[in-house]
Every structure is written in structure tokens, then in C-alpha cells.
Amino acid sequence: MNMPTNRYCIKLGGESGQGINTLGILLSKAIKSLGYDIFSYREYPSLIKGGVASYQIDFSNKYISSSSQNCNILTILDPEAVHEYLHSLNPNGILLYDDSKVEFSPEEQGWITQNQIHVIYLDSEKIAVEAGGSSIMANIVMTSFLWKLLGFNPNDLANIVKEIFASKGEEIINKNILCLNAGYNTSEFKEEYTQKTYIPNLPSEKKDSKILTGNDAIALGAISAGVRAYYGYPMTPATSIFKYLGNTYKETGILIKQAESEITAVQMAMGSMAMGTRALTATSGGGFDLMQETISCAGITETPLVIVLAQRIGAGTGVPTWTGSSDIHTAVKSGHGEFPKAVLCVSDIQSGYILIQQAFNIAETYQIPVIVLTEKQIAESIFTVETLPRALQIQRGTYNGENRYEITNTGISPRWIPSFDKKPYLNNSDEHNQASQSTENMDEIREMSDKRMQKQSTLLNNLPEPVLYGNPQAQTVLVGCGSTKNPILDAISEGMNIAYLHYEYLFPTRTQTLLNLVSSGKRIILVENNQTGELGKILTEASGYQFKEKILKYNGKPLFLEDILNIQI
């Protein structure tokens, strides 16, 4: 197996509800504060409490945006997690655990010996209590011991502990600091442990960077887009958009409304957009299914509508807390009947911030529904970002024509906003003529259908081609969208001699760059986080090209950096 270079990976494992996420955020912030770029990735079960969970942090002195398959240090807070995650350690890795009841099977013991794993047991609960803290603060003891294994200064970790627990009060902060110092300075630490850690050198200059999740970026983009209302119904992994906007509503003035269902949420969003107020809703697969009729209604009434579809793996309820990109077809084919729409696909912080703004501009300019795809791997993972792109100029489209559905060369009719003038306004989901009156006249039905679909062609002509990354002379070209971009670009950064064709605008679909690569004799490989190659089918439908090689992963885990590095080229 090809191993990543110039990056280091630590993983925390324990029982879900044991504080793994808090410790992961603590370490992510602390490592970032040293000047490293980080990428943090969570695995957790679809339960309120119980089961095992993990938090993985990759860090480097250069930009990274993907997870490694294996880690260098595994810190375990629960016996079951030892058995779940042991084999995720790299050879010569370190296993740190704090439960004396852990018993390794003969197979596990043999694997530990074969891979020269250094096993460290630490009675963290005892250390925490003796330091003046409570048994629950054993987590901080383990974290500070890990921090010493990494060779970092305890003051840097203490600063973030104070920040994380600021709302808990001075007494709790002080007890956590006591436990931190006790864990860092325990006599259980041996200098030989540090010989097994090979940390990337700190960057020569500390960057003024911040850490954000993909959903944070979408929420920030929505604020910059001038969104004035958010209507939602909680559904993983879209919920944190709701949470971010809810936590900032006093500063932004955005109306936040939890509806009783996804149907109500999307209809409220469409109603607000019809009245001229930018509004957003977000959901996942099952909730998006409930929105189909409203999407179709927006299509025929030519009402702008923006929906974030945060994907997870599986049909039905599926596996709510694991990742995948199996709703691409659902988005492109959403809504009954034929009408124009657009589908955009987020891949990282920058695209999350910009594409949600672009979605509103497209929705209002072309008066169509726009679906913005993301996925759990992007939505909930933490990226490092120095600066966000400049916000886009808000484009609201054209206004105040003679007829609401006036036929034009572009298919775009001048838009009416109710109450802007004294003209009567009719908006319903029946077929209509140019004056918005319901019709069953065959000529008018065809005429209005053609008018609406003309917008699809107009939009396609104004969309950019997909972006080609890497070496344009490389013989092997990977094609993908969404989170697949990140391990591929990290592999290119590692020196892998490939190119990557990345799609952000999935529908309507531009294919000239793809066809140029095909005609030049390149080896083309489709890379997707689903079972059937859904992006590939859309590209085939638009271009006629049939993908001969595919890398498809659909077990709930993201594409790791090693998945790309091990492609034979």
C-alpha cells in the first residue's frame, strides 16, 4: 500500500456520547493554533447514545482536505473501541488506552507484534481524581498525554481548553487545567514513546487561518447571499446548517422557523421566494423525497427555489450518519413532469460558500428550482481555510414585464413581485398562458412548455466547463464531483502524476472538456462515492461517452487518500 507523506494522523475512539466530539474539536483547534493545516473527520453510529464513535484528525504543514485510511496514534476511551479501531493503526503506530479490562485476542496480539505497535496503558481516571478533578475528566488526562506524545507545549492545549469550557465557569476550567497538567507531567510517560512519532515540521510562517465545516460554509454563504429566512426540519447531515443560522440569527436578523415537516419547510421557502424574500431550506434524502411536488410546482410557476440536499448512504432510512453521494440522480430527476432546474455540487469550504450564493443568483435570474448537493463527509468534517472568496454580487433577474409568462428568446420572462405595482398577479400550478391564466389550449400548452425548457438551454450556455486539476499532460484522468475531489487533489499534492476533471455544475451538463480528453486518447476513470456511478450516467446521457473504468465506493466511508494513491497508473 502506498502511504501518505508529510502528514500525521491521530484518532480518538470511544463510546458514542462519551465526549469524543468535544475532544476532537479541542485537538483540532489546538493543532491548528500551532500553524498546521488540519482535516478532521467523524464516525459515529445512528444512535442517541451507545455504540462506538471516532474522531480522526489529519494534519500537515501544507493544505490537506482528506482523511487517511489509517492513523499513527490511536487513543481509546472505551474497551469496545479498542477492538473496533485497532486495525486502523499504521505499522509502528501507538495505541494509548485507559481501561485495564481490555483483553486482546490472540489474533490481535499477533497483529500488534507483527506491526510493531507500541501499546501504552494509562490509568487516566486515577490521575484525574488525584489531581483534584472528577473521573469524567479522565478524557482531558488522555488528551494531554497524547499532546505530550506529539511533543507539543501544554500551554497551547490549555489555551484551547479555556476557550472550549469558557461557558462552564472558572471552577470547571481550573479543574480541567489541573487534569491537563497531571496527564502531561505524569511519571507514566517515557521518553522512548516520542521516538515513535514523526511529526511534520511546523510551517515557517503561522497562517491566519480558521476552521470550518462544510455546513458552516454553506450557512455563511447563505448569509452573504442575502437570505432572510430559513425554514427547516432537522435531518442528518443537513441539521448543522439550521443550527449555525439559528445560533447567529440575532446578528443576521434571519428568520428561523422549524416546520412540522419537510413539506411545510419547502413550501414556506417557495412562498417567501415568490414574495421576493430569499429563503433557504435544507434536508437529506428522505426529506427531499417529500419535497418533490413543491419542486415541480416551482418549475411550472417559475418560482425561484433553493434547496440544500445533504447526502448520506442508503435507501430508506439508510445509514443516517455515514457518507455517500447516491442522490445525484434524485436531484437531477426531481419533481414530476418536465421543467428546467439546476443542480450544483459542493466539494469544500470555498465551493460551499460560493455555490450557495450562485444557486440563489441562478434561481432568481432563471426563475427555476436549484438543488445544491453536499454530503456528510463535507457537511460535518472540519477544513482549514485562510480566507473565504469574495462574496458574489446579488443578481435578482429582470422585473415588471407586460405579461408574467411573456415568451422571450431566452425563455426568461420579466418577473413580477406581488405588491410591487397595481397589476393583478396570478400564481398557480395549472398550465397557463402568457397572462398567467389557466389553459387547456393545446397550442398554449406546447408554447409554454417550450418557453420554460428554453431556459435550460440558456442556462447551459452560461455555465462554466468543469475544472481540470493536476498535470494536463498526464495520461490518466480521474472524473468526479463532491468530496471525491479532496483525496484526489491531496494525491496530486503528494506527487501522483494524474489529472482530475471536477464537476461543480452537474445539471444542465457541459461535456466539451470531457470529450476533448476522451478524443486525445487519455485513460479516463470515473470516481464516485456510490454504487452505480450516478455522475457517470448523467455525463453519458449528455455526451454519449461510456465510462470503461470506474472506482465506486459505497460502504458508508469516504474515499480515503490511500484509495487514490493505490490506483495503478
XYZ file of C-alpha atoms in Angstrom:
569
model
C 0.000 0.000 0.000
C 1.234 3.493 -0.851
C 1.421 5.594 2.321
C 0.778 9.348 2.549
C 3.812 11.519 3.275
C 4.246 14.783 5.159
C 1.063 14.341 7.169
C 0.285 12.847 10.545
C -2.936 11.267 11.730
C -4.402 10.791 15.203
C -7.673 9.055 16.012
C -9.803 9.143 19.146
C -12.171 6.254 19.812
C -14.774 5.627 22.483
C -18.425 5.149 23.257
C -20.824 7.474 21.480
C -21.863 10.138 23.980
C -18.538 9.889 25.838
C -17.295 13.296 24.689
C -15.336 12.141 21.639
C -16.629 15.015 19.508
C -15.690 17.649 22.104
C -12.175 16.218 22.427
C -11.856 16.093 18.646
C -12.797 19.752 18.277
C -10.430 20.614 21.142
C -7.497 18.878 19.459
C -8.420 20.237 16.015
C -8.357 23.806 17.310
C -5.181 23.254 19.308
C -3.244 21.723 16.406
C -4.484 24.427 14.046
C -3.337 27.089 16.523
C 0.236 25.822 16.098
C 0.138 26.685 12.393
C -0.731 23.317 10.875
C -3.443 22.688 8.316
C -5.917 20.117 9.590
C -8.721 17.964 8.260
C -10.994 16.318 10.830
C -13.452 13.523 10.141
C -16.075 11.915 12.418
C -17.532 8.430 12.507
C -20.481 7.835 14.825
C -23.431 5.431 14.980
C -27.040 6.338 14.209
C -27.944 6.249 17.910
C -28.618 8.845 20.611
C -26.107 7.129 22.892
C -24.142 3.908 22.752
C -22.093 2.190 20.106
C -18.561 3.257 19.276
C -17.535 6.531 17.682
C -14.285 8.029 16.461
C -12.806 11.400 15.618
C -9.844 11.472 13.246
C -7.528 14.441 12.729
C -5.033 14.593 9.859
C -2.570 17.470 9.970
C 0.234 18.738 7.766
C 2.346 21.813 7.080
C 0.615 22.133 3.710
C -3.063 22.299 2.802
C -4.937 18.982 3.088
C -8.631 18.231 2.684
C -8.996 14.463 3.011
C -8.731 11.673 5.559
C -6.067 8.999 5.756
C -7.244 5.413 5.906
C -5.025 4.645 8.900
C -3.665 6.609 11.846
C -0.317 6.999 13.618
C -1.696 7.288 17.162
C -4.927 5.684 18.336
C -6.279 6.950 21.672
C -9.080 4.807 23.092
C -11.512 5.699 25.893
C -13.737 2.594 25.818
C -12.865 -1.148 25.678
C -15.110 -1.919 22.695
C -13.448 0.819 20.664
C -10.080 -0.926 21.035
C -11.329 -3.919 19.069
C -13.218 -1.734 16.570
C -10.309 0.527 15.622
C -7.116 -1.404 16.439
C -6.505 -2.387 12.826
C -6.702 1.241 11.699
C -3.196 1.830 13.088
C -0.234 2.176 10.765
C 2.778 -0.104 11.357
C 4.943 1.302 14.203
C 1.918 3.202 15.487
C 0.993 3.930 19.097
C -2.077 2.577 20.900
C -2.995 4.564 24.019
C -5.852 3.220 26.150
C -7.162 3.737 29.681
C -9.168 0.672 30.665
C -7.441 -2.183 32.481
C -10.263 -4.534 31.461
C -9.145 -4.554 27.835
C -8.091 -8.035 26.744
C -6.529 -8.588 23.353
C -7.410 -11.738 21.440
C -4.570 -13.963 20.204
C -5.172 -12.607 16.692
C -4.980 -9.014 17.941
C -1.862 -9.701 19.985
C -0.214 -11.278 16.961
C -1.164 -8.302 14.795
C 0.246 -5.887 17.395
C 3.550 -7.771 17.452
C 3.766 -8.141 13.682
C 3.142 -4.428 13.097
C 5.371 -3.310 15.986
C 2.576 -1.376 17.669
C 3.648 0.365 20.871
C 0.887 -0.212 23.460
C 0.524 2.251 26.360
C -1.914 1.789 29.240
C -2.691 4.874 31.324
C -4.938 4.902 34.407
C -6.362 8.285 33.446
C -9.298 8.206 35.865
C -6.974 7.759 38.836
C -4.717 10.568 37.619
C -7.702 12.893 37.147
C -9.107 12.276 40.643
C -5.709 12.609 42.333
C -5.186 15.914 40.517
C -8.374 17.322 42.038
C -10.708 16.726 39.123
C -13.562 14.276 38.648
C -13.482 10.876 36.971
C -15.181 12.314 33.889
C -12.100 14.487 33.361
C -10.072 11.372 32.547
C -10.671 12.387 28.920
C -8.577 15.525 29.455
C -5.808 13.445 31.044
C -5.731 11.188 27.977
C -5.760 14.188 25.651
C -2.852 15.894 27.415
C -0.840 12.648 27.445
C -1.471 12.392 23.691
C -0.375 16.029 23.360
C 2.934 15.156 25.017
C 3.374 12.174 22.692
C 3.146 14.678 19.858
C 5.837 16.797 21.515
C 3.751 19.961 21.768
C 3.725 22.609 24.516
C 0.960 22.110 27.114
C 0.227 25.849 27.229
C -1.113 25.717 23.669
C -3.551 22.975 24.644
C -4.503 24.787 27.868
C -5.456 27.909 25.906
C -7.974 25.945 23.850
C -9.323 24.121 26.920
C -10.110 27.528 28.435
C -11.843 28.562 25.211
C -13.878 25.355 24.872
C -15.057 25.354 28.505
C -15.469 29.127 28.879
C -19.216 28.816 29.423
C -18.760 26.214 32.198
C -17.335 28.646 34.729
C -13.975 29.217 36.392
C -14.126 26.184 38.694
C -14.630 23.691 35.844
C -11.919 25.350 33.770
C -9.427 25.204 36.646
C -10.142 21.532 37.341
C -9.656 20.687 33.668
C -6.342 22.549 33.648
C -5.224 20.611 36.742
C -6.070 17.346 34.960
C -4.348 18.529 31.796
C -1.127 19.270 33.668
C -1.333 15.978 35.566
C -1.716 13.997 32.352
C 1.085 15.861 30.625
C 3.524 15.543 33.536
C 2.662 12.022 34.722
C 5.579 9.782 35.591
C 3.955 7.133 33.368
C 5.380 8.934 30.329
C 8.609 7.504 28.930
C 10.871 9.434 26.574
C 11.107 6.375 24.326
C 7.468 6.932 23.343
C 8.331 10.062 21.360
C 10.738 8.084 19.192
C 7.708 6.560 17.519
C 6.216 9.892 16.455
C 7.396 11.651 13.321
C 5.535 14.937 13.203
C 5.678 17.191 10.120
C 7.751 20.306 10.738
C 5.803 23.386 11.682
C 5.227 25.806 8.778
C 7.847 28.568 8.635
C 5.062 31.143 8.918
C 1.948 30.743 11.041
C -1.109 31.369 8.861
C -4.062 33.475 9.916
C -6.486 30.626 9.299
C -9.739 29.350 10.746
C -11.515 26.015 10.814
C -14.991 25.489 9.399
C -17.226 22.579 8.487
C -18.781 22.353 5.047
C -22.186 23.216 6.512
C -20.685 26.257 8.257
C -19.514 27.444 4.840
C -22.954 26.939 3.292
C -24.568 28.874 6.151
C -22.060 31.718 5.780
C -22.666 31.723 2.032
C -26.412 31.943 2.625
C -25.889 34.984 4.847
C -23.732 36.619 2.153
C -26.392 35.746 -0.441
C -28.912 37.888 1.419
C -31.030 35.031 2.753
C -33.648 36.472 5.107
C -35.442 33.280 6.158
C -34.537 29.660 6.843
C -37.230 27.001 7.126
C -36.209 23.513 8.123
C -36.942 20.178 9.683
C -33.901 18.519 11.332
C -32.343 15.697 9.326
C -28.740 14.495 9.461
C -26.404 15.619 7.912
C -28.179 18.882 6.991
C -29.119 19.911 10.533
C -25.966 21.874 11.338
C -26.891 24.485 8.687
C -30.081 25.012 10.679
C -28.045 25.164 13.903
C -25.474 27.664 12.592
C -28.098 30.057 11.257
C -30.133 29.634 14.445
C -27.130 30.460 16.624
C -26.413 33.649 14.651
C -29.931 34.943 13.989
C -29.560 37.847 16.423
C -26.586 39.157 14.455
C -28.001 38.430 10.993
C -31.705 39.102 11.522
C -32.582 35.938 9.588
C -35.968 34.425 10.435
C -35.518 30.839 11.666
C -38.517 28.508 11.582
C -38.680 24.793 12.397
C -41.594 23.411 10.424
C -43.576 20.297 11.326
C -42.355 18.515 8.180
C -40.120 18.895 5.155
C -43.225 19.519 3.029
C -44.115 22.602 5.042
C -40.494 23.775 5.142
C -40.070 23.752 1.360
C -43.475 25.324 0.740
C -42.654 28.142 3.150
C -39.347 28.649 1.348
C -41.080 28.765 -2.038
C -43.714 31.166 -0.693
C -41.065 33.525 0.628
C -39.164 33.423 -2.664
C -42.371 34.132 -4.598
C -42.798 37.274 -2.491
C -39.246 38.413 -3.219
C -37.537 37.272 0.003
C -34.535 34.997 -0.337
C -35.234 31.874 1.723
C -33.450 28.548 2.153
C -34.287 25.041 3.265
C -32.010 22.015 3.673
C -32.648 18.313 4.137
C -31.390 14.820 3.337
C -32.712 12.038 1.095
C -35.985 11.093 2.796
C -36.913 14.706 3.441
C -36.052 15.617 -0.136
C -38.461 12.932 -1.351
C -41.261 14.769 0.457
C -40.340 17.992 -1.343
C -40.832 16.633 -4.870
C -44.309 18.052 -5.505
C -43.212 21.519 -4.413
C -40.157 21.363 -6.676
C -42.440 20.556 -9.609
C -44.774 23.382 -8.560
C -41.828 25.802 -8.545
C -40.920 24.538 -12.013
C -44.277 25.272 -13.657
C -44.959 28.512 -11.763
C -41.388 29.655 -12.495
C -40.787 30.469 -8.862
C -37.172 30.608 -7.635
C -36.385 27.919 -5.068
C -33.116 26.794 -3.438
C -32.759 23.504 -1.543
C -29.618 22.040 0.020
C -29.624 18.242 -0.272
C -27.086 16.804 2.188
C -26.488 13.206 1.132
C -25.924 10.124 3.261
C -25.652 6.468 2.323
C -28.520 4.103 1.635
C -32.135 3.978 0.521
C -34.974 4.382 3.029
C -33.601 5.497 6.374
C -30.298 4.062 5.202
C -27.348 4.786 7.465
C -28.005 8.378 8.554
C -24.585 9.211 10.000
C -22.394 7.813 7.211
C -21.426 9.336 3.906
C -22.213 8.750 0.255
C -23.316 10.551 -2.894
C -26.191 8.387 -4.042
C -28.763 11.166 -4.508
C -27.301 12.754 -7.637
C -29.964 11.179 -9.854
C -32.646 12.067 -7.320
C -31.667 15.728 -7.585
C -31.354 15.826 -11.372
C -34.630 13.952 -11.936
C -36.522 15.589 -9.054
C -40.146 16.608 -9.474
C -42.782 15.121 -11.779
C -43.202 16.462 -15.282
C -40.638 18.245 -17.433
C -39.247 21.614 -16.399
C -35.845 23.291 -16.110
C -33.763 23.095 -12.960
C -30.127 23.326 -11.915
C -28.025 21.023 -9.732
C -24.781 22.239 -8.145
C -22.356 20.173 -6.073
C -20.256 21.347 -3.106
C -16.785 19.880 -2.530
C -15.093 22.007 0.155
C -15.306 25.265 2.125
C -14.752 27.607 -0.807
C -17.295 25.915 -3.039
C -19.831 25.649 -0.210
C -19.592 29.378 0.398
C -19.765 30.388 -3.276
C -22.141 27.802 -4.752
C -24.984 28.589 -2.362
C -24.719 32.230 -3.477
C -24.569 31.130 -7.103
C -27.631 28.958 -6.511
C -29.712 31.961 -5.454
C -28.479 34.033 -8.390
C -29.376 31.242 -10.820
C -32.722 30.567 -9.132
C -33.808 34.208 -9.345
C -32.307 35.017 -12.746
C -33.806 31.959 -14.444
C -36.803 31.552 -12.098
C -36.158 27.845 -11.526
C -35.560 25.435 -8.638
C -31.882 24.887 -7.803
C -30.631 21.945 -5.748
C -27.250 22.247 -4.024
C -25.722 18.858 -3.233
C -23.377 18.202 -0.364
C -22.650 15.034 1.625
C -21.841 14.011 5.176
C -18.077 13.890 4.515
C -18.151 17.575 3.556
C -21.045 18.746 5.716
C -19.635 17.640 9.080
C -15.874 17.468 8.503
C -13.577 20.296 9.583
C -11.416 22.023 6.974
C -8.729 24.681 7.412
C -9.351 27.876 5.468
C -7.322 31.086 5.334
C -9.842 33.351 3.641
C -13.241 32.902 2.082
C -13.697 34.015 -1.527
C -15.200 37.423 -2.197
C -18.981 37.281 -1.968
C -20.826 37.273 -5.291
C -22.870 40.232 -6.419
C -26.557 39.519 -5.839
C -28.498 39.071 -9.085
C -32.290 39.189 -8.845
C -33.194 38.875 -12.543
C -35.472 41.124 -14.633
C -38.728 42.655 -13.421
C -42.051 44.150 -14.466
C -42.928 42.871 -17.913
C -46.338 43.193 -19.548
C -47.180 39.504 -19.058
C -45.931 37.332 -16.191
C -45.099 34.469 -18.550
C -44.117 36.503 -21.574
C -42.382 34.453 -24.276
C -38.797 35.602 -24.884
C -35.767 34.359 -26.834
C -34.084 33.219 -23.607
C -37.204 31.675 -22.096
C -36.862 34.060 -19.134
C -39.912 36.246 -18.571
C -39.669 39.529 -16.666
C -40.520 38.596 -13.104
C -43.328 40.084 -11.056
C -43.175 40.545 -7.303
C -46.624 40.794 -5.684
C -47.478 44.311 -4.389
C -44.669 45.988 -6.342
C -47.320 47.563 -8.563
C -51.078 47.503 -9.057
C -51.156 44.849 -11.778
C -53.016 41.652 -10.822
C -50.811 38.647 -10.169
C -51.826 35.004 -10.517
C -49.563 32.140 -9.489
C -50.852 28.560 -9.581
C -49.687 25.111 -10.589
C -52.102 24.695 -13.512
C -50.735 25.171 -17.001
C -51.235 28.793 -18.052
C -50.828 31.222 -20.912
C -48.586 34.287 -21.059
C -51.054 36.275 -18.954
C -50.897 33.550 -16.263
C -54.467 32.406 -16.883
C -55.092 28.643 -16.666
C -55.336 26.987 -20.059
C -56.032 23.659 -21.733
C -55.411 25.001 -25.212
C -53.052 22.566 -26.982
C -51.040 25.289 -28.700
C -50.589 27.243 -25.490
C -49.558 24.101 -23.578
C -46.819 23.359 -26.123
C -45.841 27.020 -26.342
C -45.376 27.389 -22.577
C -43.541 24.059 -22.254
C -41.099 25.152 -24.966
C -40.701 28.545 -23.312
C -39.763 27.010 -19.951
C -37.332 24.481 -21.414
C -35.609 27.231 -23.394
C -34.306 28.464 -20.035
C -32.401 25.198 -19.655
C -30.516 25.870 -22.894
C -29.908 29.491 -21.930
C -28.538 28.438 -18.554
C -26.323 25.737 -20.072
C -24.722 28.293 -22.382
C -23.830 30.439 -19.368
C -22.407 27.707 -17.130
C -18.647 27.034 -16.973
C -16.977 23.841 -18.124
C -15.690 21.521 -15.378
C -12.252 22.379 -13.967
C -9.177 20.307 -14.858
C -6.682 19.962 -11.977
C -3.223 18.403 -11.909
C -0.936 17.679 -14.837
C -2.808 18.327 -18.117
C -0.240 16.121 -19.881
C -0.898 13.147 -17.585
C -2.179 10.049 -19.335
C -4.636 9.176 -16.541
C -7.592 11.484 -15.862
C -9.985 10.928 -12.967
C -13.513 12.349 -13.225
C -15.727 13.119 -10.246
C -17.684 15.579 -8.138
C -18.253 16.422 -4.488
C -15.930 15.015 -1.827
C -14.007 12.822 -4.299
C -12.141 15.989 -5.272
C -10.334 16.215 -1.945
C -8.348 12.951 -1.744
C -7.587 13.281 -5.459
C -6.117 16.778 -5.064
C -4.209 15.619 -1.983
C -2.814 12.723 -4.048
C -1.728 15.200 -6.730
C -0.065 17.245 -3.972
C 1.750 14.052 -2.930
C 3.230 13.908 -6.438
C 0.845 11.492 -8.159
C 1.016 12.078 -11.917
C -2.669 12.348 -12.769
C -5.209 14.946 -13.836
C -8.653 15.399 -12.346
C -11.778 16.728 -14.071
C -14.047 18.173 -11.392
C -17.764 18.886 -11.837
C -19.412 21.565 -9.672
C -22.283 22.280 -12.070
C -23.856 18.865 -12.590
C -27.011 19.866 -14.418
C -27.510 21.089 -17.041
C -24.310 19.355 -18.047
C -21.369 20.669 -20.040
C -19.237 17.948 -21.617
C -16.860 19.530 -24.142
C -13.805 19.317 -21.873
C -14.566 15.669 -21.122
C -14.965 14.833 -24.812
C -11.701 16.626 -25.630
C -9.886 14.464 -23.086
C -11.509 11.324 -24.465
C -10.594 12.196 -28.053
C -6.968 12.814 -27.046
C -6.648 9.174 -26.013
C -6.453 9.698 -22.251
C -7.250 6.930 -19.803
C -10.483 8.110 -18.147
C -11.520 6.774 -14.711
C -14.819 7.683 -13.058
C -14.517 8.049 -9.260
C -17.675 8.170 -7.134
C -18.995 7.518 -3.618
C -21.999 5.470 -4.798
C -22.752 2.060 -6.262
C -23.913 2.810 -9.796
C -21.770 5.730 -10.961
C -24.568 8.306 -10.965
C -22.465 11.224 -12.193
C -21.142 8.968 -14.946
C -24.673 8.167 -16.116
C -25.521 11.866 -16.313
C -22.350 12.542 -18.299
C -23.124 9.612 -20.597
C -26.647 10.913 -21.175
C -25.273 14.352 -22.056
C -22.244 13.283 -24.118
C -22.735 9.699 -25.292
C -19.397 8.670 -23.741
C -19.481 5.371 -21.815
C -17.025 5.124 -18.913
C -14.934 1.955 -19.175
C -13.147 2.243 -15.808
C -14.838 3.115 -12.530
C -13.820 3.338 -8.883
C -17.020 3.163 -6.837
C -17.115 3.124 -3.039
C -20.430 2.720 -1.251
C -19.834 1.249 2.219
C -20.577 4.481 4.094
C -16.953 5.560 4.360
C -15.428 8.348 2.283
C -12.738 7.882 -0.295
C -9.513 7.960 1.688
C -6.251 9.356 0.363
C -4.862 5.812 0.098
C -7.788 4.817 -2.149
C -6.397 7.227 -4.723
C -2.682 6.685 -4.104
C -3.128 2.959 -4.783
C -4.612 3.408 -8.262
C -2.255 1.783 -10.737
C -1.176 4.380 -13.316
